[in-house]
Short mmCIF file of C-alpha atoms in Angstrom, two decimals:
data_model
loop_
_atom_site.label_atom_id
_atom_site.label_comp_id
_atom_site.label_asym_id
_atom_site.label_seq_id
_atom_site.Cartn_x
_atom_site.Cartn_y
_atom_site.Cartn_z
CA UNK A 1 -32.87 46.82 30.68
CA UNK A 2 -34.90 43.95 29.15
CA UNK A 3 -36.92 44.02 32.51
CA UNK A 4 -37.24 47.63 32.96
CA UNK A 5 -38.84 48.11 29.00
CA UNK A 6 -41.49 44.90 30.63
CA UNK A 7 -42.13 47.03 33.69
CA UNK A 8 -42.94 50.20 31.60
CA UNK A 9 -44.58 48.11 29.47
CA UNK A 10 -47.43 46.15 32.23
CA UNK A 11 -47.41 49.86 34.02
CA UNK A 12 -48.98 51.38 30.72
CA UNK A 13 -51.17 48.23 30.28
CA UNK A 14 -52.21 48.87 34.03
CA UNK A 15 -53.10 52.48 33.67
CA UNK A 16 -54.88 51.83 30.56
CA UNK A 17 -57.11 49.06 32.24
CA UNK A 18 -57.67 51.15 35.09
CA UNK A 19 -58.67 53.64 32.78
CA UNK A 20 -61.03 51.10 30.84
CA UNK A 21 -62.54 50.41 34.33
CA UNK A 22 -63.08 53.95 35.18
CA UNK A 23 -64.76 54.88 31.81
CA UNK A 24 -66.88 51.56 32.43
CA UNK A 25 -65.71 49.96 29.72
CA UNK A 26 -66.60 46.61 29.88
CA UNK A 27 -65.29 45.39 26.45
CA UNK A 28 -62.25 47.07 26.35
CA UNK A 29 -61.44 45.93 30.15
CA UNK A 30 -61.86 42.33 28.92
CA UNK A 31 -60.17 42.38 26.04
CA UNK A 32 -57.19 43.89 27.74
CA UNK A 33 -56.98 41.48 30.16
CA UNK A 34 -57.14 38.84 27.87
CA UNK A 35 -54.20 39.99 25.98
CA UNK A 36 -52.29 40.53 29.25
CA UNK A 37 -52.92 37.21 30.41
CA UNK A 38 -51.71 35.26 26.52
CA UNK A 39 -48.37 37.40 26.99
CA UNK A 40 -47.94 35.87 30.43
CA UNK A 41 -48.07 32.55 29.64
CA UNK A 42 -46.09 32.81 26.45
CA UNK A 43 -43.15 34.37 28.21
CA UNK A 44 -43.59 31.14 30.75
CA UNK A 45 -43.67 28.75 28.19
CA UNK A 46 -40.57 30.07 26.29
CA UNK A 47 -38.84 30.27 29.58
CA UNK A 48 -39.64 26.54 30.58
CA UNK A 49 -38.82 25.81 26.66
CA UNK A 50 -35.45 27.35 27.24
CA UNK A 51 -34.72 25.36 31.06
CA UNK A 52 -35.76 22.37 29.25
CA UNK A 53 -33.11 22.73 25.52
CA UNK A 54 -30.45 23.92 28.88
CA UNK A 55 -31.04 20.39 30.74
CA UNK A 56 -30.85 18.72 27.43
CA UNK A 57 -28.09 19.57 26.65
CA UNK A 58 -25.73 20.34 29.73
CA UNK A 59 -27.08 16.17 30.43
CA UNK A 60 -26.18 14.85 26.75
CA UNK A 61 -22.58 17.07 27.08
CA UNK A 62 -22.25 15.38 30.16
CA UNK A 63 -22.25 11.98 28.69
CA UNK A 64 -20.08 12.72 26.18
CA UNK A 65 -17.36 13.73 28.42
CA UNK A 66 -17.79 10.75 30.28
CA UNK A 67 -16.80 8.95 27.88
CA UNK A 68 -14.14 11.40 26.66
CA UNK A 69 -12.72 10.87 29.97
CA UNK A 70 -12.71 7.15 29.28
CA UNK A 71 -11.30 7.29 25.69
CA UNK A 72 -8.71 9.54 26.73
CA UNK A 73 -7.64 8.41 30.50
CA UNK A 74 -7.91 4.80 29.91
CA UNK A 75 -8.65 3.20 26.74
CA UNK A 76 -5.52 5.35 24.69
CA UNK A 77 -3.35 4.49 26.69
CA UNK A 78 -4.10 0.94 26.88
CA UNK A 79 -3.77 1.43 22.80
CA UNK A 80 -0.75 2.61 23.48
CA UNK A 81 0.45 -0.67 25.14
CA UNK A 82 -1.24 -2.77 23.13
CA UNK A 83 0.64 -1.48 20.25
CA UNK A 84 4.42 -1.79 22.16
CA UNK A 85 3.13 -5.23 22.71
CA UNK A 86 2.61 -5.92 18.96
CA UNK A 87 6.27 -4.13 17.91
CA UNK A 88 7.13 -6.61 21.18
CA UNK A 89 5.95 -9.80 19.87
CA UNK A 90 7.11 -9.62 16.50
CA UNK A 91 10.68 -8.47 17.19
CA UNK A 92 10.60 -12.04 19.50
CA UNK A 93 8.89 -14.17 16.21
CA UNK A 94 11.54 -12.53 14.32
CA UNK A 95 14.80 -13.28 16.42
CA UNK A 96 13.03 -17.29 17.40
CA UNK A 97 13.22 -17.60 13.34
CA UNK A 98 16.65 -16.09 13.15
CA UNK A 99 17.85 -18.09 15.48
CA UNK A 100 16.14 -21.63 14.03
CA UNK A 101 17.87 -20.73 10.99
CA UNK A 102 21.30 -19.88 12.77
CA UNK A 103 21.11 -23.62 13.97
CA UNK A 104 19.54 -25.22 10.69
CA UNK A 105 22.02 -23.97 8.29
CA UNK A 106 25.17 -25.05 9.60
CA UNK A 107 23.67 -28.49 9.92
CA UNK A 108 22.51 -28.72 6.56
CA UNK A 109 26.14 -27.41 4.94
CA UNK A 110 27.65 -30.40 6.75
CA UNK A 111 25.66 -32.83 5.85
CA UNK A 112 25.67 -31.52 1.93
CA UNK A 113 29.38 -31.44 1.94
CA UNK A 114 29.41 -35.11 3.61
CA UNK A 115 27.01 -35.99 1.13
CA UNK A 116 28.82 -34.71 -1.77
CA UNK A 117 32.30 -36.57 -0.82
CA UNK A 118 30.04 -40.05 -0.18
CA UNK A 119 28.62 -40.33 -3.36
CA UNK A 120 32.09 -39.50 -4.93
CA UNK A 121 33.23 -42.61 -3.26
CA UNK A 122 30.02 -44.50 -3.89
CA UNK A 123 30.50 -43.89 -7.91
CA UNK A 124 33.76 -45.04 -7.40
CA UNK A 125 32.86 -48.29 -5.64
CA UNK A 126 29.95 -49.12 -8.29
CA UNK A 127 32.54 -48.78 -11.21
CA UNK A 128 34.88 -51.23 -9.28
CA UNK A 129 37.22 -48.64 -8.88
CA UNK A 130 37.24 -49.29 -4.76
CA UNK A 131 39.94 -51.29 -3.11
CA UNK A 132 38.85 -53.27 -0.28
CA UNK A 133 40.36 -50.96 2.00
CA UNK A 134 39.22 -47.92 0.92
CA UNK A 135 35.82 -49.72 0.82
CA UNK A 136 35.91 -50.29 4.33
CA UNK A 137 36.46 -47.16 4.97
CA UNK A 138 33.57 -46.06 2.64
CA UNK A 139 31.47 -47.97 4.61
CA UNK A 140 32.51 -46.64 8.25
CA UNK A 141 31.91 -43.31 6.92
CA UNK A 142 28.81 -44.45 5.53
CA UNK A 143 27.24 -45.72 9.17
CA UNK A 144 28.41 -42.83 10.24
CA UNK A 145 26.83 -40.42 7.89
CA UNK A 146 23.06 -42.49 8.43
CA UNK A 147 23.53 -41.88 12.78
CA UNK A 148 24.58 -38.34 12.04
CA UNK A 149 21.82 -37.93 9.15
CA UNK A 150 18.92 -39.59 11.47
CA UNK A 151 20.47 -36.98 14.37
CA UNK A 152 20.59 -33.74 11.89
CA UNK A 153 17.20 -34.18 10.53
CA UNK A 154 15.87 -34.64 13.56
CA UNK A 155 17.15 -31.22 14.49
CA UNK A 156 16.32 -29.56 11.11
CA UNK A 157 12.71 -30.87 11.87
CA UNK A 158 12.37 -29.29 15.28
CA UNK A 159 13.89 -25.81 14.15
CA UNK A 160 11.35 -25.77 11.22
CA UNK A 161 8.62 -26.47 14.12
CA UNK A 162 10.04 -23.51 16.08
CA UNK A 163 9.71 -21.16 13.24
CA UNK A 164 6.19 -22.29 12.00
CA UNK A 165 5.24 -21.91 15.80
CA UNK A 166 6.90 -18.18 15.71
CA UNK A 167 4.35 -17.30 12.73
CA UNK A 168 1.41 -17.36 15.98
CA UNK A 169 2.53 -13.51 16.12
CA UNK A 170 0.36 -13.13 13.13
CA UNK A 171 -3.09 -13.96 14.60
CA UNK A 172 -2.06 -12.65 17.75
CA UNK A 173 -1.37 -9.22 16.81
CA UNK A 174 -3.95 -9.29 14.05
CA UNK A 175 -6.52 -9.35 16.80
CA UNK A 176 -4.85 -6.49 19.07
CA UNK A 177 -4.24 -3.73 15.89
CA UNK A 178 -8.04 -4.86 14.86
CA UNK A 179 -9.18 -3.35 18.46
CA UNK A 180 -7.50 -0.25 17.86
CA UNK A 181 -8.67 -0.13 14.96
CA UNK A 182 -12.35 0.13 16.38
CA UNK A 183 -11.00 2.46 19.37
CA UNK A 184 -9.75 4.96 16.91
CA UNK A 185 -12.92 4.67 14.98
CA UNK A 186 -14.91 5.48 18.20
CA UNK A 187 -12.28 8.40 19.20
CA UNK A 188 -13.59 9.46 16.21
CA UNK A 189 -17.32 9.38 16.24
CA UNK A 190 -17.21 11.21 19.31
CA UNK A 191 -14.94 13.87 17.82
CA UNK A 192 -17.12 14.59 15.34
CA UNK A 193 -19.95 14.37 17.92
CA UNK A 194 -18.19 16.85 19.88
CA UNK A 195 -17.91 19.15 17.43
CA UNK A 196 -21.49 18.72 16.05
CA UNK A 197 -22.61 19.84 19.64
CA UNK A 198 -20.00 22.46 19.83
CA UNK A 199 -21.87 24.12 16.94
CA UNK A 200 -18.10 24.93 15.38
CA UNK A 201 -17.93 25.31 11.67
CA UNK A 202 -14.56 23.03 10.57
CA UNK A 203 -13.36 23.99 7.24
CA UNK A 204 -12.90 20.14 6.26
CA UNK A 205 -11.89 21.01 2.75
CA UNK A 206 -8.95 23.09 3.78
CA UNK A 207 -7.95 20.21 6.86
CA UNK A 208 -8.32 17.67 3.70
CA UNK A 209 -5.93 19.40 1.23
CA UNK A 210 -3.08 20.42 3.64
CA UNK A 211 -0.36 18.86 2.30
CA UNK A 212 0.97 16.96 5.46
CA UNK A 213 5.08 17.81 4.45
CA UNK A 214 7.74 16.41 6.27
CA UNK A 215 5.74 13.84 7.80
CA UNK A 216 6.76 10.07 6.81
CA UNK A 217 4.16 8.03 5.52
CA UNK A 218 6.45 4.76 6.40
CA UNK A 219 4.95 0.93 4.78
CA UNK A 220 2.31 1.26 1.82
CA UNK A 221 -0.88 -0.47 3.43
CA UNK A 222 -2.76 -2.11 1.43
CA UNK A 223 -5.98 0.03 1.02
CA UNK A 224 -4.63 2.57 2.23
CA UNK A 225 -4.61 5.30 -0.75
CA UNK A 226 -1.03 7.93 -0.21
CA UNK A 227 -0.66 10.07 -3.24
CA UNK A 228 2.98 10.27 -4.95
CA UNK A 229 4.18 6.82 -3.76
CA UNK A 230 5.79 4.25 -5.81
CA UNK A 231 4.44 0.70 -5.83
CA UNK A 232 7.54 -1.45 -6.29
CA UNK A 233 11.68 -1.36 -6.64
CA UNK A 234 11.30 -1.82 -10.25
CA UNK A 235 9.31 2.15 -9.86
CA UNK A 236 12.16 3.30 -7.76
CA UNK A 237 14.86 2.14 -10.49
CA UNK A 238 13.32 3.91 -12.63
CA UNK A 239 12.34 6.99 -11.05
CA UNK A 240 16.50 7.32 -9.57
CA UNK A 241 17.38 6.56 -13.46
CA UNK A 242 15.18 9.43 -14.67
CA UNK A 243 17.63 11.83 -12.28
CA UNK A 244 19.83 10.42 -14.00
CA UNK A 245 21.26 7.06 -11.64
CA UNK B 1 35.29 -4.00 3.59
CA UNK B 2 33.57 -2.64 6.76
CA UNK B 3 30.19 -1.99 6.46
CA UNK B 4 27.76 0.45 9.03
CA UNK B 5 24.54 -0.78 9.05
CA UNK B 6 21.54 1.60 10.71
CA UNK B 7 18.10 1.08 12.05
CA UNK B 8 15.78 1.65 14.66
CA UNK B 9 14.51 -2.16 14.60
CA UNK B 10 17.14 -4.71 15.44
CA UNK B 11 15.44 -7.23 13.51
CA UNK B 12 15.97 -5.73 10.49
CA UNK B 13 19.59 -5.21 11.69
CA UNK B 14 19.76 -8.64 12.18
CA UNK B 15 18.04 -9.53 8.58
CA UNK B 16 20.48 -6.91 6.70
CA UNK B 17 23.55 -8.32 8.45
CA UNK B 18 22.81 -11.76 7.89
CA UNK B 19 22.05 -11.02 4.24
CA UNK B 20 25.50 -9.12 4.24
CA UNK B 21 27.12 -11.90 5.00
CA UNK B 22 25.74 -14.60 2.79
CA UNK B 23 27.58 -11.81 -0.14
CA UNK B 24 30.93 -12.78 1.68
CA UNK B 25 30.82 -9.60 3.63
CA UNK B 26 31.90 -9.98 7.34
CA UNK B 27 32.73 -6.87 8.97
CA UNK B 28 29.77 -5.45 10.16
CA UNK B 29 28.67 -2.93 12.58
CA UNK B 30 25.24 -1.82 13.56
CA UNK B 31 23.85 1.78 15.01
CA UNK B 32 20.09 2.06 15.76
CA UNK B 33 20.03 5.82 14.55
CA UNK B 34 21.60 8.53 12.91
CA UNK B 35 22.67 9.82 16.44
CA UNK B 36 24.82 6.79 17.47
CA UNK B 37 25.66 6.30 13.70
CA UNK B 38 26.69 9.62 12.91
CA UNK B 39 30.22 9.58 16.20
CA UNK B 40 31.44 5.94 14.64
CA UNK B 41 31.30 6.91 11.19
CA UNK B 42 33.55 10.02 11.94
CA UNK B 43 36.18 7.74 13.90
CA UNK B 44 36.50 6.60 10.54
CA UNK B 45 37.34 2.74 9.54
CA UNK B 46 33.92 2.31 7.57
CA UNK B 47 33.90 1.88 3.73
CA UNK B 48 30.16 1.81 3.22
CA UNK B 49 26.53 2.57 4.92
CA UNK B 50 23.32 0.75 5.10
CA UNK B 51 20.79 2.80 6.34
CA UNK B 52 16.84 3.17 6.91
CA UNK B 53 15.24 6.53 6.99
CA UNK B 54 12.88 6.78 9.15
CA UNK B 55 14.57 6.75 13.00
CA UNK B 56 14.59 8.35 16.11
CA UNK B 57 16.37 10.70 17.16
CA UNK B 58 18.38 10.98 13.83
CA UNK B 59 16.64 10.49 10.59
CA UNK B 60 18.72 8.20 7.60
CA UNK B 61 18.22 11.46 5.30
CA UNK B 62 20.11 13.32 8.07
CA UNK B 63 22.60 11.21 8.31
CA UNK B 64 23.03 11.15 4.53
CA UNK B 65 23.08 14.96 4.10
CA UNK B 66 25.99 15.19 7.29
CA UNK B 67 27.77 11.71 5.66
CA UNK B 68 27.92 14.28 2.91
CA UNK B 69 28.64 17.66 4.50
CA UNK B 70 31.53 16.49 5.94
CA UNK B 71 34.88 16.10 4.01
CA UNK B 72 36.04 12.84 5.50
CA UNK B 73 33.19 11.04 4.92
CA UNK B 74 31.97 12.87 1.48
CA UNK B 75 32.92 10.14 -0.73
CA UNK B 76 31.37 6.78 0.93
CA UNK B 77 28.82 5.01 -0.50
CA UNK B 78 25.04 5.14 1.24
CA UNK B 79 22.80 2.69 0.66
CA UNK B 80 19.11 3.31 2.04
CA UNK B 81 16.72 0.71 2.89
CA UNK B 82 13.64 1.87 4.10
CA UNK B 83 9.74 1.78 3.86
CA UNK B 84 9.55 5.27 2.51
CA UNK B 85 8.19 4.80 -0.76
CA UNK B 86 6.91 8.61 -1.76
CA UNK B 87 8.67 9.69 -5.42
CA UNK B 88 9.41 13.17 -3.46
CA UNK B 89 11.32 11.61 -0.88
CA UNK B 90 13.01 9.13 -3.06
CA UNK B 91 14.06 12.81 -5.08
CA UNK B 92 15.16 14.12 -1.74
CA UNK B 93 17.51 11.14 -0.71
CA UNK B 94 18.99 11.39 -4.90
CA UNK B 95 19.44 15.05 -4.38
CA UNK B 96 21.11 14.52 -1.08
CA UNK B 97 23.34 11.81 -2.70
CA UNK B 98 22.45 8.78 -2.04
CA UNK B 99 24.09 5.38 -3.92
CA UNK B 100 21.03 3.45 -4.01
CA UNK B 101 17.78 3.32 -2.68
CA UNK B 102 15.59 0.24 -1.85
CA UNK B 103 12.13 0.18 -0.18
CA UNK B 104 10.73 -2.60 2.78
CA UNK B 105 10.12 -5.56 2.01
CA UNK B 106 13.18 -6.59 -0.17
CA UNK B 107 14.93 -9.49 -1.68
CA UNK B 108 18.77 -10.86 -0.80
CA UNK B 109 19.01 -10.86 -4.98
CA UNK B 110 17.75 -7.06 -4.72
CA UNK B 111 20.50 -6.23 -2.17
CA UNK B 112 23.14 -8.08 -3.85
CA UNK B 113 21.96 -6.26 -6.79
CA UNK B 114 22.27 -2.90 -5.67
CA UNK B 115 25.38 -3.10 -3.66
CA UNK B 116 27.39 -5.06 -7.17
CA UNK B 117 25.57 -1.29 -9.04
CA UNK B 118 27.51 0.61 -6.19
CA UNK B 119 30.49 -0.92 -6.09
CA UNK B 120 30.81 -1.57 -9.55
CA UNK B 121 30.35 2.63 -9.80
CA UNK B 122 33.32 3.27 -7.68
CA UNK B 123 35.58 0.90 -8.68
CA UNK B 124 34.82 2.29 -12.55
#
């Protein structure tokens, strides 16, 4: 349609410059042609104006989805596993302390209750109260206690080792959640990029206020702001005792 | 006294349990949801729950609200432990009837303190 109006359109300019040429007019003839030749080159210009804003963008929208397909197809996923691996490595730190402690305490009770009958005996012996007998005996158990004491600590001592080695899941996972961290921070530049170049209009104040119900907000982060949450179990007591607890 | 305790992360299991039994209690079971929690506790045999709220599967308010649907089980005491520390959600679990609520990270005094509250409730 657009074309046919431009057809009629250059026809009448034609017949009115053949006209001009026929009635010998000289001025009118140029200053038709003139104005013929202008609408040319502005409808070439807007056209190579449009090609150009089309290349522009189908090649910057290009890139982007390059590295969509990155974000998404690789680097999430890796996320992904980095994450497991963090749940992985402190569920091991956890159970190596655990188990330290399962093999420190029962060491430590023994020697305490050892301890505790000793210097019973040992009061007894500096008040003169000890036979000889009995303070042989004291002093068997004694020799005793100091191999099994040297033996025990040394265990204690190793344990404690193992479980200030365990805390290494600290760093270690620091470092992997701080690289999601800047992954989800680039998912989201380009989402907003996206939708920049999309030309969609978000209505960010209405995705701000929905209230997000039924989903658990799990730990308070420090730094992390969550409306309506309590800051400590004294704030609980007291909120169960106001419902009457 | 045996006690149920539920959640998703066996450490914490393994952390509630072993502050269980420093209180003298020794029979203990563990369930890592509300779905494998929910078939022991109707066998019946259990005199109290410890459970966290946020699971798989089976959420701990889930389990609270079916603990306390069902007639056999109406009357046991629930004790949540959990990291969900929103005031509407701590209103939920009190509506739902819970015994006592404590939020991630918490103290062996804070657990012995809330379990002596509980018990010291029924037996009064």
């Amino acid at each position: 349609m657009q074309d046919e109006n431009e057809r009629l359109e250059l026809l009448a300019k034609a017949k009115q410059l053949v006209a001009h040429i026929e009635t010998n007019d000289a001025e009118a003839t140029g200053e038709l042609l003139c104005s013929m030749t202008i609408d040319r080159e502005r409808s070439l210009f807007k056209e190579v104006g449009q090609l150009t804003r089309q290349l522009h963008d189908n090649l910057s929208s290009f890139a982007l989805d390059e590295q969509l397909i990155d974000l998404t197809g690789k680097e999430i996923p890796d996320a992904k596993e980095r994450l497991n691996y963090v749940i992985e490595m402190t569920d091991d730190a956890a159970h190596k302390t655990l188990n330290a402690i399962d093999e420190i305490l029962p060491v430590t009770v023994e020697m305490n209750r050892k301890c505790e009958e000793l210097s019973v005996n040992w009061k007894r012996f500096l008040g003169r109260e000890l036979s000889l007998d009995e303070f042989k005996v004291m002093s068997g158990e004694i020799s005793h206690f100091l191999d099994s004491s040297c033996a025990n600590t040394k265990i204690v001592s190793e344990k404690t080792n193992e479980i200030v080695l365990a805390q290494g899941y600290q760093d270690l996972t620091g470092q992997i959640i701080k690289k999601v961290i800047n992954l989800v921070q680039n998912v989201e530049d380009n989402l907003v990029e996206l939708v920049r170049i999309s030309g969609s209009q978000s209505d960010e104040t209405a995705v701000q206020n929905e209230t997000k119900k039924g989903v658990l907000e799990g730990p308070v982060v420090p730094g992390v702001v969550v409306e309506g949450t309590v800051n400590s179990q004294d704030e609980v007591d007291d909120l169960l005792s106001s419902l009457g607890f | 006294m045996k006690i149920l305790v539920v959640d998703d992360f066996s450490t914490m299991r393994r952390i509630v349990k072993n502050l269980l039994r420093e209180l003298d209690f020794t029979n203990l079971d563990e369930a890592d949801d509300g779905q494998t929690a929910w078939p022991k506790l109707k066998a019946g045999g259990y005199d109290f729950l410890v459970t966290d709220w946020n699971m798989p599967g089976m959420t701990g308010i889930e389990l609270l609200k079916t603990v306390r649907a069902n007639p056999e089980t109406a009357n046991m005491p629930v004790l949540m432990v959990t990291a969900e520390q929103k005031r509407e959600q701590i209103i939920e679990a009190a509506q739902a009837g819970v015994n006592g609520y404590i939020i991630k990270p918490f103290t062996a005094a804070t657990l012995k303190e809330k379990i002596d509250k509980i018990f010291a409730r029924s037996a009064g």
